[in-house]
Amino acid sequence: MRGIFIVFTLCFLASFNTVESNENPEFARKGPGTERERAIEELIRKTFREPVTFGNFSVNPGNGVLRVKQTINNMLVSGLSKAVRTVQADLKAGTIFMTYEVKRLTTHVDYELEGYCLLLPIWGKGKAVVVMDDVRVTAKATVTSQHDKIKITEMKITFDMSDGYFDLSSLFGESQPGFLTPLYVKVFNANSRYIFNEILPSYIPHSEEVLSTVWRLVLEKV
């Protein structure tokens, strides 16, 4: 089960809420923007053309059908190349807004899981691949500007997807190919949307933290 949750983590940031439209007037800056705002936008576009790496972290068990403690290592999210759709910085309003869309988002991760599924114990460690289709992510940062320095005070992410699947290398200590692991993976994939919706909210805080760090590095350059 750990593997499963890790896979969900790979999907990065999932089970966020419904994505906000980039036509939302809240993000409609008037005019072309200042030179500094345009510089921020261009740097963010370039940053998100690269794969995103998540550091090692743990996620506590949830309260639903799947209650599993997840330990994730070496998470690499790929598929973001040229995915940025909108980037808009409005320093006067104190916001930076971005959306990106990906037809297929792939995550590779080392996982360790321990917990329960429908009250049945589940555990395991290994490597997982998580694939999500038709992914749309929005991010909004609230910023302040003091002494010519821009600081992020809040980061909010929302996430939407059409479907996805995952592959876990091992559950219950099985070595490949095993018997229970492929059986459980098959069941999980048959109910992937429900599983993603239940598990992914746990990854939102960490995803917001990672994105805040990335954007802080961008803001230090302008």
Coordinates of C-alpha atoms in Angstrom, one line a residue:
M1 CA 0.0 0.0 0.0
R2 CA 2.8 2.3 0.6
G3 CA 3.8 1.9 -3.0
I4 CA 0.4 3.0 -3.9
F5 CA 0.4 6.1 -1.9
I6 CA 3.8 6.9 -3.2
V7 CA 2.6 6.6 -6.7
F8 CA -0.1 9.0 -5.8
T9 CA 2.5 11.3 -4.6
L10 CA 4.3 11.1 -7.8
C11 CA 1.2 12.4 -9.4
F12 CA 2.3 15.3 -7.4
L13 CA 0.1 17.4 -6.2
A14 CA -3.2 15.6 -6.9
S15 CA -6.6 15.6 -5.5
F16 CA -6.4 19.4 -5.2
N17 CA -9.7 21.1 -5.7
T18 CA -11.3 22.1 -9.0
V19 CA -8.9 24.2 -11.0
E20 CA -9.7 27.8 -11.3
S21 CA -10.1 29.2 -14.8
N22 CA -7.3 31.5 -16.0
E23 CA -10.0 33.8 -17.2
N24 CA -10.9 34.5 -13.6
P25 CA -11.0 38.3 -13.2
E26 CA -9.0 37.9 -9.9
F27 CA -6.0 37.2 -12.1
A28 CA -6.7 39.6 -14.9
R29 CA -3.9 42.2 -14.7
K30 CA -4.6 45.4 -16.7
G31 CA -2.0 46.2 -19.3
P32 CA 1.2 44.5 -20.3
G33 CA 2.8 44.6 -16.9
T34 CA 6.0 46.2 -15.7
E35 CA 9.5 45.1 -16.8
R36 CA 10.0 43.4 -13.4
E37 CA 6.6 41.5 -13.7
R38 CA 7.5 40.4 -17.2
A39 CA 10.9 39.2 -16.0
I40 CA 9.2 37.2 -13.2
E41 CA 6.9 35.6 -15.7
E42 CA 9.6 34.6 -18.1
L43 CA 11.8 33.1 -15.4
I44 CA 8.8 31.0 -14.1
R45 CA 8.1 29.8 -17.6
K46 CA 11.7 28.6 -18.0
T47 CA 11.7 27.0 -14.5
F48 CA 8.7 24.8 -15.3
R49 CA 10.2 23.5 -18.5
E50 CA 12.4 21.3 -16.4
P51 CA 11.4 18.1 -14.4
V52 CA 10.5 18.8 -10.8
T53 CA 12.3 16.9 -8.1
F54 CA 10.7 16.4 -4.6
G55 CA 12.9 15.8 -1.6
N56 CA 12.3 12.9 0.8
F57 CA 9.2 13.3 2.9
S58 CA 6.5 11.4 4.8
V59 CA 2.7 11.5 4.7
N60 CA 0.6 10.5 7.6
P61 CA -2.4 8.0 7.2
G62 CA -5.7 9.5 6.1
N63 CA -9.2 8.9 7.4
G64 CA -10.8 7.2 4.5
V65 CA -10.7 3.7 3.1
L66 CA -7.0 3.9 2.6
R67 CA -5.1 4.7 5.8
V68 CA -1.5 4.3 5.0
K69 CA 1.6 6.0 6.2
Q70 CA 3.8 6.9 3.2
T71 CA 7.5 7.5 3.1
I72 CA 8.6 8.9 -0.3
N73 CA 12.1 9.3 -1.6
N74 CA 13.7 10.5 -4.9
M75 CA 10.4 11.7 -6.5
L76 CA 10.9 12.9 -10.0
V77 CA 7.9 14.4 -11.9
S78 CA 8.3 14.7 -15.7
G79 CA 6.1 15.8 -18.5
L80 CA 6.2 19.5 -17.7
S81 CA 8.1 20.6 -20.8
K82 CA 6.2 23.4 -22.6
A83 CA 3.3 22.8 -20.3
V84 CA 3.0 26.3 -18.9
R85 CA -0.2 27.9 -20.2
T86 CA -0.5 31.1 -18.2
V87 CA 1.9 33.0 -16.0
Q88 CA 0.8 36.4 -14.7
A89 CA 2.6 38.5 -12.0
D90 CA 0.7 41.5 -10.6
L91 CA 3.0 43.0 -7.9
K92 CA 0.6 45.9 -7.3
A93 CA -2.2 43.4 -6.4
G94 CA 0.4 41.2 -4.6
T95 CA -0.3 38.0 -6.7
I96 CA 1.5 35.6 -9.0
F97 CA -0.7 33.2 -10.9
M98 CA 0.3 30.2 -13.1
T99 CA -1.5 27.4 -14.9
Y100 CA 0.0 24.4 -16.7
E101 CA -1.6 21.6 -18.6
V102 CA -0.1 18.2 -19.4
K103 CA -1.6 15.5 -21.5
R104 CA 0.4 12.9 -19.5
L105 CA 2.3 13.5 -16.3
T106 CA 4.7 10.8 -15.2
T107 CA 6.2 10.4 -11.7
H108 CA 9.0 8.0 -10.6
V109 CA 9.5 7.4 -6.9
D110 CA 11.0 5.1 -4.2
Y111 CA 8.3 4.3 -1.7
E112 CA 7.6 2.6 1.6
L113 CA 4.0 2.1 2.8
E114 CA 2.4 0.8 5.9
G115 CA -1.2 0.9 6.9
Y116 CA -4.7 -0.5 6.0
C117 CA -7.0 -0.8 3.0
L118 CA -10.6 -1.6 4.0
L119 CA -9.3 -2.5 7.4
L120 CA -6.9 -5.1 5.9
P121 CA -3.2 -4.5 6.6
I122 CA -1.0 -3.6 3.6
W123 CA 2.7 -2.7 3.4
G124 CA 5.6 -2.8 1.1
K125 CA 8.6 -0.9 -0.3
G126 CA 10.0 -0.6 -3.8
K127 CA 9.8 1.6 -6.9
A128 CA 6.6 3.1 -8.3
V129 CA 5.6 4.8 -11.5
V130 CA 2.5 7.0 -11.5
V131 CA 0.9 8.3 -14.7
M132 CA -1.8 10.9 -14.8
D133 CA -3.7 12.0 -17.9
D134 CA -5.1 15.4 -18.8
V135 CA -3.6 17.2 -15.8
R136 CA -4.3 20.8 -15.2
V137 CA -2.7 22.6 -12.3
T138 CA -3.1 26.2 -11.1
A139 CA -0.9 27.9 -8.5
K140 CA -1.5 31.3 -6.9
A141 CA 1.1 33.0 -4.7
T142 CA 0.4 35.9 -2.5
V143 CA 3.4 38.2 -2.3
T144 CA 4.6 41.3 -0.6
S145 CA 7.3 43.7 -1.7
Q146 CA 9.6 45.4 0.9
H147 CA 12.9 47.2 0.3
D148 CA 12.8 46.1 -3.3
K149 CA 12.6 42.4 -2.3
I150 CA 9.6 40.2 -3.1
K151 CA 8.5 37.6 -0.5
I152 CA 5.9 34.9 -0.8
T153 CA 3.5 34.9 2.1
E154 CA 1.1 32.2 0.9
M155 CA 0.9 29.5 -1.9
K156 CA -2.2 27.7 -3.0
I157 CA -2.4 24.9 -5.6
T158 CA -5.4 23.3 -7.2
F159 CA -5.2 20.2 -9.4
D160 CA -7.5 18.3 -11.8
M161 CA -7.1 15.2 -14.0
S162 CA -9.1 12.9 -16.1
D163 CA -7.6 9.5 -15.2
G164 CA -4.4 7.8 -14.2
Y165 CA -2.7 4.5 -13.3
F166 CA 0.2 3.3 -11.3
D167 CA 2.6 0.4 -11.1
L168 CA 4.2 -0.8 -7.9
S169 CA 7.3 -3.0 -7.8
S170 CA 6.5 -4.8 -4.6
L171 CA 3.9 -5.2 -1.8
F172 CA 4.0 -7.4 1.3
G173 CA 7.7 -8.0 0.8
E174 CA 7.2 -9.9 -2.5
S175 CA 10.0 -10.0 -5.0
Q176 CA 9.1 -9.5 -8.6
P177 CA 6.9 -10.7 -10.2
G178 CA 5.1 -12.0 -7.1
F179 CA 1.4 -12.8 -6.9
L180 CA -0.3 -10.4 -4.5
T181 CA 1.4 -7.2 -5.9
P182 CA 0.1 -7.4 -9.5
L183 CA -3.3 -8.5 -8.1
Y184 CA -3.5 -5.4 -5.8
V185 CA -2.2 -3.1 -8.5
K186 CA -4.9 -4.4 -10.9
V187 CA -7.6 -3.6 -8.4
F188 CA -6.2 -0.2 -7.6
N189 CA -6.0 0.8 -11.3
A190 CA -9.6 -0.4 -11.8
N191 CA -10.5 2.2 -9.2
S192 CA -7.7 4.7 -9.8
R193 CA -9.8 7.8 -9.9
Y194 CA -11.3 7.1 -6.5
I195 CA -8.0 6.2 -5.1
F196 CA -6.3 9.4 -6.4
N197 CA -9.1 11.5 -5.0
E198 CA -8.7 10.0 -1.6
I199 CA -5.0 9.9 -1.3
L200 CA -3.7 12.9 -3.2
P201 CA -5.0 15.7 -0.9
S202 CA -2.3 14.6 1.6
Y203 CA 0.3 15.8 -0.8
I204 CA -1.0 19.3 -1.3
P205 CA 0.9 20.9 1.6
H206 CA 4.2 19.4 0.5
S207 CA 3.6 20.4 -3.1
E208 CA 2.8 24.0 -2.1
E209 CA 6.0 24.0 0.0
V210 CA 8.1 22.8 -3.0
L211 CA 6.5 25.3 -5.4
S212 CA 7.1 28.1 -2.9
T213 CA 10.8 27.2 -2.8
V214 CA 11.0 27.2 -6.5
W215 CA 9.4 30.5 -6.9
R216 CA 11.5 32.1 -4.1
L217 CA 14.6 31.2 -6.1
V218 CA 13.0 32.9 -9.1
L219 CA 12.1 36.1 -7.2
E220 CA 15.7 36.4 -5.9
K221 CA 16.8 36.9 -9.5
V222 CA 14.6 40.0 -10.2

